[in-house]
């Protein structure tokens, strides 16, 4: 992390400035941000930024390889497999922990990946608010590949809208207004003009979908999908009450729900390189590692860290009845590289890619970062701490 930028930021930081920052962040929003936003952004050195980019390129190369779909067929649970899958994901998110290697260098290590959208709208607003509230130099950017806000939003628009008008594309989640990330939904609506709807708002006629706006019924050509099936998996009667979106429908998905499973923890065992922790499918392990304390056990079909076993014991492995649905992953030890006023804080950087139809490959566009003092990254592990939560990384243009 950039020590000079950190020193300048910390020297001028006050809790009053942070309070003003939060006020500005929430100003004009439909509802206040429902998750904790950290006191500080992350400042990347050129060296670490380049390592992140290189790590991402290696992973993208695996996703682009012929036969990737065949390789990941087993990743999609039969009950959640949807028809009419397209040829590529429109969104890819890669999560890297900030770590230290054997030589003492600060390096990224892959934690997870997902073929699913993240906070593509909110991060623009967040970066702008950090810059204004804390007077961050204009020579630092939150974007990659030479993008600025205008060209980034053009790429986002191209990805989500494609050839359609904003009223023909809907952002959909289970109960959109109640989601913790709903702030991103409505900022995206502000940028792109698309309606935000809940699953229950869908109306079906034949194989076509509609929603109502000001008393008029509007045909849906594309769904910008923010619905994670894991969130409704426990309710066997969900589609008794609403349109069953798993049936063949005359609608495009941005991105198709199958990609959520294809690009996920399931992909980890197929990735290799300096920035990839050793990962194996549990059912393919012939001998349990002697240094089991250096591994974590993860269920393939869960999200937000649910079900992860950090301190693995041999009995934990023996007690698993479906080992084909678990991975054993080499533990990633975060290095507390962010200097808060009272000590070091751990960080995770998420690279966010956009892949509009017609492009040969995805474009690394923007980022998201999270700070932690707990055992894991995430809200439940960081209660009652400060200098933790969601943030963004700035780097040299």
mmCIF file of C-alpha atoms in Angstrom:
data_model
loop_
_atom_site.group_PDB
_atom_site.id
_atom_site.type_symbol
_atom_site.label_atom_id
_atom_site.label_comp_id
_atom_site.label_asym_id
_atom_site.label_seq_id
_atom_site.Cartn_x
_atom_site.Cartn_y
_atom_site.Cartn_z
ATOM 1 C CA UNK A 1 0.000 0.000 0.000
ATOM 2 C CA UNK A 2 1.157 3.535 -0.728
ATOM 3 C CA UNK A 3 2.827 4.798 2.485
ATOM 4 C CA UNK A 4 3.083 8.443 1.403
ATOM 5 C CA UNK A 5 -0.600 8.737 0.485
ATOM 6 C CA UNK A 6 -1.504 6.944 3.721
ATOM 7 C CA UNK A 7 0.596 9.317 5.815
ATOM 8 C CA UNK A 8 -1.022 12.375 4.223
ATOM 9 C CA UNK A 9 -4.534 10.980 4.668
ATOM 10 C CA UNK A 10 -4.032 10.005 8.310
ATOM 11 C CA UNK A 11 -2.391 13.328 9.138
ATOM 12 C CA UNK A 12 -5.495 15.213 8.011
ATOM 13 C CA UNK A 13 -8.113 12.705 9.159
ATOM 14 C CA UNK A 14 -10.614 13.712 11.858
ATOM 15 C CA UNK A 15 -13.782 12.056 13.096
ATOM 16 C CA UNK A 16 -15.597 15.253 12.125
ATOM 17 C CA UNK A 17 -14.452 14.836 8.515
ATOM 18 C CA UNK A 18 -15.650 11.227 8.585
ATOM 19 C CA UNK A 19 -19.035 12.370 9.865
ATOM 20 C CA UNK A 20 -19.262 14.922 7.066
ATOM 21 C CA UNK A 21 -18.248 12.217 4.587
ATOM 22 C CA UNK A 22 -21.109 9.949 5.739
ATOM 23 C CA UNK A 23 -23.579 12.820 5.558
ATOM 24 C CA UNK A 24 -22.494 13.586 1.987
ATOM 25 C CA UNK A 25 -22.573 9.899 1.075
ATOM 26 C CA UNK A 26 -26.204 9.589 2.155
ATOM 27 C CA UNK A 27 -27.326 12.967 0.887
ATOM 28 C CA UNK A 28 -29.932 12.627 -1.849
ATOM 29 C CA UNK A 29 -30.192 8.842 -1.586
ATOM 30 C CA UNK A 30 -33.533 7.051 -1.371
ATOM 31 C CA UNK A 31 -32.388 5.434 1.913
ATOM 32 C CA UNK A 32 -29.178 5.699 3.958
ATOM 33 C CA UNK A 33 -26.433 3.179 3.214
ATOM 34 C CA UNK A 34 -27.288 0.049 5.226
ATOM 35 C CA UNK A 35 -23.764 -1.357 5.573
ATOM 36 C CA UNK A 36 -20.718 0.099 7.307
ATOM 37 C CA UNK A 37 -18.499 2.277 5.158
ATOM 38 C CA UNK A 38 -14.899 2.582 6.322
ATOM 39 C CA UNK A 39 -13.194 5.757 7.476
ATOM 40 C CA UNK A 40 -10.632 5.521 4.695
ATOM 41 C CA UNK A 41 -10.080 4.408 1.144
ATOM 42 C CA UNK A 42 -7.153 2.166 0.195
ATOM 43 C CA UNK A 43 -4.151 3.651 -1.635
ATOM 44 C CA UNK A 44 -2.418 1.201 -3.980
ATOM 45 C CA UNK A 45 1.198 1.380 -5.058
ATOM 46 C CA UNK A 46 1.913 0.952 -8.765
ATOM 47 C CA UNK A 47 3.606 -2.363 -7.986
ATOM 48 C CA UNK A 48 0.627 -3.836 -6.140
ATOM 49 C CA UNK A 49 -1.805 -2.518 -8.757
ATOM 50 C CA UNK A 50 0.227 -4.247 -11.483
ATOM 51 C CA UNK A 51 0.243 -7.503 -9.506
ATOM 52 C CA UNK A 52 -3.535 -7.302 -9.135
ATOM 53 C CA UNK A 53 -3.975 -6.724 -12.852
ATOM 54 C CA UNK A 54 -1.643 -9.619 -13.716
ATOM 55 C CA UNK A 55 -3.420 -11.942 -11.279
ATOM 56 C CA UNK A 56 -6.758 -11.021 -12.818
ATOM 57 C CA UNK A 57 -5.510 -11.590 -16.356
ATOM 58 C CA UNK A 58 -4.409 -15.113 -15.469
ATOM 59 C CA UNK A 59 -7.840 -15.969 -14.096
ATOM 60 C CA UNK A 60 -9.667 -14.410 -17.040
ATOM 61 C CA UNK A 61 -7.496 -16.528 -19.378
ATOM 62 C CA UNK A 62 -8.885 -19.674 -17.711
ATOM 63 C CA UNK A 63 -12.455 -18.432 -18.101
ATOM 64 C CA UNK A 64 -11.803 -17.659 -21.780
ATOM 65 C CA UNK A 65 -10.343 -21.057 -22.580
ATOM 66 C CA UNK A 66 -12.326 -23.374 -24.873
ATOM 67 C CA UNK A 67 -14.262 -25.942 -22.905
ATOM 68 C CA UNK A 68 -14.778 -23.791 -19.802
ATOM 69 C CA UNK A 69 -18.522 -24.443 -19.942
ATOM 70 C CA UNK A 70 -17.993 -28.198 -20.117
ATOM 71 C CA UNK A 71 -15.556 -27.962 -17.212
ATOM 72 C CA UNK A 72 -18.128 -26.207 -15.027
ATOM 73 C CA UNK A 73 -21.328 -28.078 -15.960
ATOM 74 C CA UNK A 74 -21.464 -29.795 -12.565
ATOM 75 C CA UNK A 75 -21.386 -26.434 -10.773
ATOM 76 C CA UNK A 76 -25.029 -25.617 -11.539
ATOM 77 C CA UNK A 77 -27.584 -27.171 -9.157
ATOM 78 C CA UNK A 78 -30.307 -28.855 -11.268
ATOM 79 C CA UNK A 79 -33.116 -26.949 -9.501
ATOM 80 C CA UNK A 80 -31.481 -23.602 -10.373
ATOM 81 C CA UNK A 81 -30.360 -24.298 -13.944
ATOM 82 C CA UNK A 82 -32.048 -21.873 -16.347
ATOM 83 C CA UNK A 83 -32.468 -22.323 -20.104
ATOM 84 C CA UNK A 84 -31.213 -20.014 -22.863
ATOM 85 C CA UNK A 85 -27.772 -19.454 -21.354
ATOM 86 C CA UNK A 86 -25.587 -17.025 -23.302
ATOM 87 C CA UNK A 87 -21.946 -17.477 -24.282
ATOM 88 C CA UNK A 88 -20.251 -15.394 -21.571
ATOM 89 C CA UNK A 89 -20.860 -13.614 -18.260
ATOM 90 C CA UNK A 90 -21.414 -9.857 -18.407
ATOM 91 C CA UNK A 91 -19.873 -9.327 -14.960
ATOM 92 C CA UNK A 92 -16.896 -10.910 -13.222
ATOM 93 C CA UNK A 93 -15.715 -10.073 -9.711
ATOM 94 C CA UNK A 94 -12.386 -11.321 -8.324
ATOM 95 C CA UNK A 95 -11.651 -10.965 -4.589
ATOM 96 C CA UNK A 96 -8.008 -10.749 -3.511
ATOM 97 C CA UNK A 97 -6.660 -10.632 0.020
ATOM 98 C CA UNK A 98 -3.688 -8.343 0.626
ATOM 99 C CA UNK A 99 -0.986 -10.689 1.928
ATOM 100 C CA UNK A 100 2.757 -11.061 2.447
ATOM 101 C CA UNK A 101 4.737 -13.744 0.606
ATOM 102 C CA UNK A 102 7.739 -15.723 1.842
ATOM 103 C CA UNK A 103 10.076 -12.967 0.675
ATOM 104 C CA UNK A 104 8.200 -10.314 2.642
ATOM 105 C CA UNK A 105 6.639 -8.689 -0.434
ATOM 106 C CA UNK A 106 3.020 -7.520 -0.359
ATOM 107 C CA UNK A 107 1.051 -9.630 -2.845
ATOM 108 C CA UNK A 108 -2.581 -10.343 -3.758
ATOM 109 C CA UNK A 109 -4.027 -13.792 -3.084
ATOM 110 C CA UNK A 110 -7.302 -14.903 -4.627
ATOM 111 C CA UNK A 111 -10.064 -15.483 -2.066
ATOM 112 C CA UNK A 112 -13.153 -15.979 -4.200
ATOM 113 C CA UNK A 113 -14.595 -15.135 -7.592
ATOM 114 C CA UNK A 114 -18.090 -14.710 -8.980
ATOM 115 C CA UNK A 115 -19.813 -14.371 -12.324
ATOM 116 C CA UNK A 116 -22.310 -11.958 -10.870
ATOM 117 C CA UNK A 117 -22.675 -8.176 -10.594
ATOM 118 C CA UNK A 118 -21.434 -6.204 -7.609
ATOM 119 C CA UNK A 119 -21.742 -2.535 -6.607
ATOM 120 C CA UNK A 120 -20.997 -1.145 -10.073
ATOM 121 C CA UNK A 121 -23.061 1.987 -9.470
ATOM 122 C CA UNK A 122 -22.401 2.689 -5.790
ATOM 123 C CA UNK A 123 -18.609 2.549 -6.160
ATOM 124 C CA UNK A 124 -18.663 5.577 -8.458
ATOM 125 C CA UNK A 125 -20.604 7.566 -5.866
ATOM 126 C CA UNK A 126 -18.378 6.278 -3.065
ATOM 127 C CA UNK A 127 -15.151 7.218 -4.841
ATOM 128 C CA UNK A 128 -16.443 10.693 -5.652
ATOM 129 C CA UNK A 129 -17.516 11.253 -2.039
ATOM 130 C CA UNK A 130 -14.162 10.145 -0.601
ATOM 131 C CA UNK A 131 -12.392 12.459 -3.028
ATOM 132 C CA UNK A 132 -14.505 15.481 -2.114
ATOM 133 C CA UNK A 133 -14.689 14.909 1.641
ATOM 134 C CA UNK A 134 -10.996 14.135 2.110
ATOM 135 C CA UNK A 135 -9.533 16.218 -0.735
ATOM 136 C CA UNK A 136 -7.871 13.268 -2.495
ATOM 137 C CA UNK A 137 -5.500 14.240 -5.303
ATOM 138 C CA UNK A 138 -6.944 14.325 -8.804
ATOM 139 C CA UNK A 139 -3.951 12.328 -10.068
ATOM 140 C CA UNK A 140 -5.421 9.265 -8.317
ATOM 141 C CA UNK A 141 -8.219 7.208 -9.840
ATOM 142 C CA UNK A 142 -10.573 4.394 -8.904
ATOM 143 C CA UNK A 143 -10.732 3.144 -12.517
ATOM 144 C CA UNK A 144 -8.568 0.823 -14.615
ATOM 145 C CA UNK A 145 -7.628 0.775 -18.306
ATOM 146 C CA UNK A 146 -7.621 4.551 -18.668
ATOM 147 C CA UNK A 147 -11.314 4.862 -17.889
ATOM 148 C CA UNK A 148 -12.799 7.931 -16.215
ATOM 149 C CA UNK A 149 -16.315 8.391 -14.882
ATOM 150 C CA UNK A 150 -17.808 9.234 -18.268
ATOM 151 C CA UNK A 151 -16.212 6.369 -20.190
ATOM 152 C CA UNK A 152 -16.870 3.956 -17.310
ATOM 153 C CA UNK A 153 -20.583 4.785 -17.259
ATOM 154 C CA UNK A 154 -20.660 4.429 -21.050
ATOM 155 C CA UNK A 155 -19.212 0.915 -20.673
ATOM 156 C CA UNK A 156 -21.691 0.112 -17.885
ATOM 157 C CA UNK A 157 -24.537 1.377 -20.061
ATOM 158 C CA UNK A 158 -23.330 -0.677 -23.031
ATOM 159 C CA UNK A 159 -23.132 -3.786 -20.838
ATOM 160 C CA UNK A 160 -26.513 -3.485 -19.119
ATOM 161 C CA UNK A 161 -28.695 -1.799 -21.753
ATOM 162 C CA UNK A 162 -27.120 -3.143 -24.929
ATOM 163 C CA UNK A 163 -29.458 -2.273 -27.841
ATOM 164 C CA UNK A 164 -32.482 -1.638 -25.611
ATOM 165 C CA UNK A 165 -34.141 1.424 -24.143
ATOM 166 C CA UNK A 166 -33.890 1.908 -20.359
ATOM 167 C CA UNK A 167 -37.603 1.151 -19.846
ATOM 168 C CA UNK A 168 -37.091 -2.254 -21.538
ATOM 169 C CA UNK A 169 -34.440 -3.318 -19.009
ATOM 170 C CA UNK A 170 -35.197 -3.928 -15.326
ATOM 171 C CA UNK A 171 -32.902 -4.355 -12.325
ATOM 172 C CA UNK A 172 -34.453 -7.213 -10.347
ATOM 173 C CA UNK A 173 -33.905 -8.741 -6.913
ATOM 174 C CA UNK A 174 -36.117 -10.777 -4.591
ATOM 175 C CA UNK A 175 -37.361 -7.799 -2.597
ATOM 176 C CA UNK A 176 -35.256 -5.042 -4.109
ATOM 177 C CA UNK A 177 -36.048 -2.108 -1.779
ATOM 178 C CA UNK A 178 -35.234 -4.186 1.320
ATOM 179 C CA UNK A 179 -31.822 -5.475 0.226
ATOM 180 C CA UNK A 180 -28.738 -4.172 2.062
ATOM 181 C CA UNK A 181 -27.243 -3.316 -1.321
ATOM 182 C CA UNK A 182 -30.360 -1.475 -2.513
ATOM 183 C CA UNK A 183 -28.357 1.766 -2.460
ATOM 184 C CA UNK A 184 -26.496 0.407 -5.488
ATOM 185 C CA UNK A 185 -29.773 -0.411 -7.243
ATOM 186 C CA UNK A 186 -31.094 3.126 -7.022
ATOM 187 C CA UNK A 187 -27.793 4.775 -7.899
ATOM 188 C CA UNK A 188 -27.668 2.516 -10.969
ATOM 189 C CA UNK A 189 -31.200 3.631 -11.749
ATOM 190 C CA UNK A 190 -30.036 7.240 -11.494
ATOM 191 C CA UNK A 191 -27.133 6.632 -13.893
ATOM 192 C CA UNK A 192 -28.932 4.437 -16.448
ATOM 193 C CA UNK A 193 -32.622 5.237 -16.058
ATOM 194 C CA UNK A 194 -33.706 1.613 -15.626
ATOM 195 C CA UNK A 195 -36.553 0.629 -13.271
ATOM 196 C CA UNK A 196 -35.852 -1.312 -10.072
ATOM 197 C CA UNK A 197 -38.325 -4.111 -9.419
ATOM 198 C CA UNK A 198 -38.847 -7.063 -7.102
ATOM 199 C CA UNK A 199 -39.458 -10.654 -8.166
ATOM 200 C CA UNK A 200 -43.106 -10.248 -7.181
ATOM 201 C CA UNK A 201 -43.504 -7.372 -9.665
ATOM 202 C CA UNK A 202 -43.047 -9.673 -12.667
ATOM 203 C CA UNK A 203 -46.134 -10.400 -14.761
ATOM 204 C CA UNK A 204 -46.241 -13.146 -17.384
ATOM 205 C CA UNK A 205 -48.151 -13.441 -20.635
ATOM 206 C CA UNK A 206 -47.167 -16.499 -22.620
ATOM 207 C CA UNK A 207 -43.363 -16.560 -22.572
ATOM 208 C CA UNK A 208 -43.075 -12.782 -22.174
ATOM 209 C CA UNK A 209 -42.524 -10.793 -18.982
ATOM 210 C CA UNK A 210 -43.939 -7.388 -18.046
ATOM 211 C CA UNK A 211 -43.935 -4.863 -15.203
ATOM 212 C CA UNK A 212 -46.243 -1.959 -14.431
ATOM 213 C CA UNK A 213 -45.152 1.675 -14.430
ATOM 214 C CA UNK A 214 -47.642 4.490 -13.796
ATOM 215 C CA UNK A 215 -50.516 2.180 -14.683
ATOM 216 C CA UNK A 216 -48.964 1.049 -17.978
ATOM 217 C CA UNK A 217 -47.741 -2.472 -18.653
ATOM 218 C CA UNK A 218 -44.176 -2.499 -20.004
ATOM 219 C CA UNK A 219 -42.537 -5.414 -21.829
ATOM 220 C CA UNK A 220 -39.218 -6.589 -20.302
ATOM 221 C CA UNK A 221 -36.521 -7.352 -22.891
ATOM 222 C CA UNK A 222 -33.614 -7.703 -20.445
ATOM 223 C CA UNK A 223 -33.243 -8.441 -16.750
ATOM 224 C CA UNK A 224 -30.208 -6.976 -14.963
ATOM 225 C CA UNK A 225 -30.258 -9.805 -12.461
ATOM 226 C CA UNK A 226 -29.327 -9.146 -8.825
ATOM 227 C CA UNK A 227 -31.217 -12.157 -7.464
ATOM 228 C CA UNK A 228 -29.026 -14.836 -5.852
ATOM 229 C CA UNK A 229 -30.858 -18.149 -5.771
ATOM 230 C CA UNK A 230 -29.150 -19.071 -2.493
ATOM 231 C CA UNK A 231 -31.313 -16.415 -0.831
ATOM 232 C CA UNK A 232 -34.537 -18.215 -1.759
ATOM 233 C CA UNK A 233 -33.221 -21.780 -1.681
ATOM 234 C CA UNK A 234 -34.780 -22.532 1.708
ATOM 235 C CA UNK A 235 -38.311 -21.692 0.519
ATOM 236 C CA UNK A 236 -39.663 -24.516 -1.640
ATOM 237 C CA UNK A 237 -42.806 -22.512 -2.336
ATOM 238 C CA UNK A 238 -41.228 -19.307 -3.684
ATOM 239 C CA UNK A 239 -42.452 -19.892 -7.219
ATOM 240 C CA UNK A 240 -45.945 -20.797 -6.064
ATOM 241 C CA UNK A 241 -46.425 -17.098 -5.351
ATOM 242 C CA UNK A 242 -44.498 -15.402 -8.197
ATOM 243 C CA UNK A 243 -43.462 -16.000 -11.797
ATOM 244 C CA UNK A 244 -41.184 -19.033 -12.058
ATOM 245 C CA UNK A 245 -38.191 -17.476 -13.790
ATOM 246 C CA UNK A 246 -36.617 -20.909 -14.335
ATOM 247 C CA UNK A 247 -38.952 -21.669 -17.257
ATOM 248 C CA UNK A 248 -38.094 -20.837 -20.891
ATOM 249 C CA UNK A 249 -38.882 -17.147 -21.282
ATOM 250 C CA UNK A 250 -38.410 -14.666 -24.093
ATOM 251 C CA UNK A 251 -36.057 -12.433 -22.105
ATOM 252 C CA UNK A 252 -32.305 -11.786 -21.963
ATOM 253 C CA UNK A 253 -30.385 -12.092 -18.692
ATOM 254 C CA UNK A 254 -27.603 -9.694 -17.749
ATOM 255 C CA UNK A 255 -25.920 -11.828 -16.599
ATOM 256 C CA UNK A 256 -27.500 -15.251 -17.002
ATOM 257 C CA UNK A 257 -27.958 -16.860 -13.540
ATOM 258 C CA UNK A 258 -25.995 -19.992 -14.529
ATOM 259 C CA UNK A 259 -22.796 -17.918 -14.525
ATOM 260 C CA UNK A 260 -23.166 -17.326 -10.791
ATOM 261 C CA UNK A 261 -22.309 -20.998 -10.329
ATOM 262 C CA UNK A 262 -19.845 -21.469 -13.184
ATOM 263 C CA UNK A 263 -17.586 -18.653 -11.955
ATOM 264 C CA UNK A 264 -17.501 -19.274 -8.238
ATOM 265 C CA UNK A 265 -15.668 -21.313 -5.630
ATOM 266 C CA UNK A 266 -16.222 -24.200 -8.047
ATOM 267 C CA UNK A 267 -13.655 -22.639 -10.414
ATOM 268 C CA UNK A 268 -10.883 -22.407 -7.805
ATOM 269 C CA UNK A 269 -9.422 -25.929 -8.255
ATOM 270 C CA UNK A 270 -8.866 -25.172 -11.955
ATOM 271 C CA UNK A 271 -6.807 -22.046 -11.277
ATOM 272 C CA UNK A 272 -3.049 -22.010 -10.752
ATOM 273 C CA UNK A 273 -0.342 -19.394 -10.297
ATOM 274 C CA UNK A 274 1.579 -17.347 -7.761
ATOM 275 C CA UNK A 275 -1.545 -15.509 -6.638
ATOM 276 C CA UNK A 276 -3.829 -18.547 -6.350
ATOM 277 C CA UNK A 277 -4.011 -20.587 -3.115
ATOM 278 C CA UNK A 278 -3.866 -24.345 -3.615
ATOM 279 C CA UNK A 279 -7.446 -25.607 -3.846
ATOM 280 C CA UNK A 280 -8.884 -29.090 -4.341
ATOM 281 C CA UNK A 281 -12.319 -30.639 -4.524
ATOM 282 C CA UNK A 282 -12.723 -32.534 -1.278
ATOM 283 C CA UNK A 283 -13.807 -35.778 -2.997
ATOM 284 C CA UNK A 284 -10.618 -35.780 -5.105
ATOM 285 C CA UNK A 285 -8.213 -35.592 -2.143
ATOM 286 C CA UNK A 286 -6.431 -38.882 -1.618
ATOM 287 C CA UNK A 287 -4.559 -37.840 1.509
ATOM 288 C CA UNK A 288 -5.553 -35.184 4.036
ATOM 289 C CA UNK A 289 -2.727 -32.613 4.399
ATOM 290 C CA UNK A 290 -0.632 -33.003 7.541
ATOM 291 C CA UNK A 291 -0.732 -29.226 8.050
ATOM 292 C CA UNK A 292 -4.526 -29.028 8.066
ATOM 293 C CA UNK A 293 -4.336 -25.892 10.209
ATOM 294 C CA UNK A 294 -3.172 -24.085 7.067
ATOM 295 C CA UNK A 295 -6.401 -24.841 5.162
ATOM 296 C CA UNK A 296 -10.041 -23.774 5.191
ATOM 297 C CA UNK A 297 -13.026 -25.912 4.250
ATOM 298 C CA UNK A 298 -15.658 -24.243 2.073
ATOM 299 C CA UNK A 299 -19.061 -25.419 0.812
ATOM 300 C CA UNK A 300 -19.471 -24.767 -2.908
ATOM 301 C CA UNK A 301 -23.091 -23.705 -2.703
ATOM 302 C CA UNK A 302 -23.226 -20.950 -0.106
ATOM 303 C CA UNK A 303 -22.476 -17.249 -0.075
ATOM 304 C CA UNK A 304 -21.332 -14.474 2.275
ATOM 305 C CA UNK A 305 -18.992 -16.835 4.121
ATOM 306 C CA UNK A 306 -21.767 -19.101 5.407
ATOM 307 C CA UNK A 307 -20.688 -22.628 6.284
ATOM 308 C CA UNK A 308 -16.947 -21.966 6.000
ATOM 309 C CA UNK A 309 -14.850 -23.941 8.515
ATOM 310 C CA UNK A 310 -11.723 -21.947 9.371
ATOM 311 C CA UNK A 311 -10.042 -24.154 11.970
ATOM 312 C CA UNK A 312 -10.323 -27.483 10.160
ATOM 313 C CA UNK A 313 -10.026 -30.774 12.040
ATOM 314 C CA UNK A 314 -9.835 -34.257 10.455
ATOM 315 C CA UNK A 315 -13.270 -35.062 11.882
ATOM 316 C CA UNK A 316 -14.741 -32.057 10.055
ATOM 317 C CA UNK A 317 -13.739 -33.689 6.783
ATOM 318 C CA UNK A 318 -14.896 -37.156 7.809
ATOM 319 C CA UNK A 319 -18.312 -35.831 8.826
ATOM 320 C CA UNK A 320 -19.058 -34.291 5.431
ATOM 321 C CA UNK A 321 -21.527 -36.481 3.551
ATOM 322 C CA UNK A 322 -21.293 -34.693 0.181
ATOM 323 C CA UNK A 323 -17.539 -34.089 -0.346
ATOM 324 C CA UNK A 324 -18.086 -33.386 -4.055
ATOM 325 C CA UNK A 325 -19.769 -30.144 -2.958
ATOM 326 C CA UNK A 326 -16.835 -28.900 -0.847
ATOM 327 C CA UNK A 327 -13.346 -27.561 -1.482
ATOM 328 C CA UNK A 328 -10.271 -27.614 0.734
ATOM 329 C CA UNK A 329 -8.376 -24.384 0.172
ATOM 330 C CA UNK A 330 -4.991 -23.288 1.410
ATOM 331 C CA UNK A 331 -5.502 -20.624 4.043
ATOM 332 C CA UNK A 332 -4.806 -17.057 3.004
ATOM 333 C CA UNK A 333 -3.279 -14.966 5.762
ATOM 334 C CA UNK A 334 -4.118 -11.312 5.388
ATOM 335 C CA UNK A 335 -1.390 -8.828 6.246
ATOM 336 C CA UNK A 336 -2.631 -5.768 8.213
ATOM 337 C CA UNK A 337 -1.134 -3.277 5.764
ATOM 338 C CA UNK A 338 -3.600 -0.404 6.227
ATOM 339 C CA UNK A 339 -2.327 1.830 9.001
ATOM 340 C CA UNK A 340 -5.183 3.092 11.148
ATOM 341 C CA UNK A 341 -4.477 5.532 14.010
ATOM 342 C CA UNK A 342 -4.419 2.602 16.448
ATOM 343 C CA UNK A 343 -2.783 -0.180 14.420
ATOM 344 C CA UNK A 344 -2.929 -2.270 11.274
ATOM 345 C CA UNK A 345 -6.068 -3.247 9.380
ATOM 346 C CA UNK A 346 -6.498 -6.072 6.871
ATOM 347 C CA UNK A 347 -7.795 -5.418 3.363
ATOM 348 C CA UNK A 348 -9.424 -7.203 0.457
ATOM 349 C CA UNK A 349 -9.633 -5.801 -3.079
ATOM 350 C CA UNK A 350 -12.346 -6.810 -5.534
ATOM 351 C CA UNK A 351 -11.591 -6.324 -9.226
ATOM 352 C CA UNK A 352 -14.773 -5.619 -11.174
ATOM 353 C CA UNK A 353 -14.971 -6.490 -14.883
ATOM 354 C CA UNK A 354 -17.584 -5.549 -17.485
ATOM 355 C CA UNK A 355 -18.180 -7.672 -20.592
ATOM 356 C CA UNK A 356 -20.766 -6.212 -22.956
ATOM 357 C CA UNK A 357 -22.082 -8.285 -25.853
ATOM 358 C CA UNK A 358 -19.829 -7.940 -28.883
ATOM 359 C CA UNK A 359 -16.577 -7.552 -26.934
ATOM 360 C CA UNK A 360 -14.030 -10.352 -27.279
ATOM 361 C CA UNK A 361 -13.174 -10.320 -23.583
ATOM 362 C CA UNK A 362 -14.064 -8.564 -20.316
ATOM 363 C CA UNK A 363 -12.646 -5.168 -19.371
ATOM 364 C CA UNK A 364 -11.265 -4.527 -15.891
ATOM 365 C CA UNK A 365 -13.142 -1.358 -15.015
ATOM 366 C CA UNK A 366 -13.420 -0.393 -11.347
ATOM 367 C CA UNK A 367 -12.828 -1.843 -7.884
ATOM 368 C CA UNK A 368 -14.291 -2.405 -4.457
ATOM 369 C CA UNK A 369 -12.371 -2.852 -1.207
ATOM 370 C CA UNK A 370 -13.217 -4.066 2.282
ATOM 371 C CA UNK A 371 -11.337 -3.510 5.523
ATOM 372 C CA UNK A 372 -11.348 -5.880 8.485
ATOM 373 C CA UNK A 373 -9.954 -6.350 11.971
ATOM 374 C CA UNK A 374 -11.852 -9.605 12.528
ATOM 375 C CA UNK A 375 -11.010 -13.215 11.781
ATOM 376 C CA UNK A 376 -12.661 -12.918 8.374
ATOM 377 C CA UNK A 377 -13.747 -10.150 6.047
ATOM 378 C CA UNK A 378 -17.443 -9.422 6.544
ATOM 379 C CA UNK A 379 -19.906 -7.601 8.761
ATOM 380 C CA UNK A 380 -20.476 -10.419 11.257
ATOM 381 C CA UNK A 381 -16.744 -10.593 12.025
ATOM 382 C CA UNK A 382 -16.233 -6.850 12.467
ATOM 383 C CA UNK A 383 -18.927 -5.670 14.822
ATOM 384 C CA UNK A 384 -17.915 -2.853 17.165
ATOM 385 C CA UNK A 385 -14.683 -2.089 15.245
ATOM 386 C CA UNK A 386 -13.813 1.163 13.501
ATOM 387 C CA UNK A 387 -11.721 1.623 10.332
ATOM 388 C CA UNK A 388 -13.504 -1.405 8.872
ATOM 389 C CA UNK A 389 -16.198 -1.914 6.234
ATOM 390 C CA UNK A 390 -16.761 -1.176 2.595
ATOM 391 C CA UNK A 391 -14.445 1.185 0.749
ATOM 392 C CA UNK A 392 -12.591 1.646 -2.543
ATOM 393 C CA UNK A 393 -8.992 1.729 -3.740
ATOM 394 C CA UNK A 394 -7.344 4.730 -5.358
ATOM 395 C CA UNK A 395 -4.268 4.334 -7.568
ATOM 396 C CA UNK A 396 -2.073 6.502 -9.747
ATOM 397 C CA UNK A 397 -3.603 7.357 -13.103
#
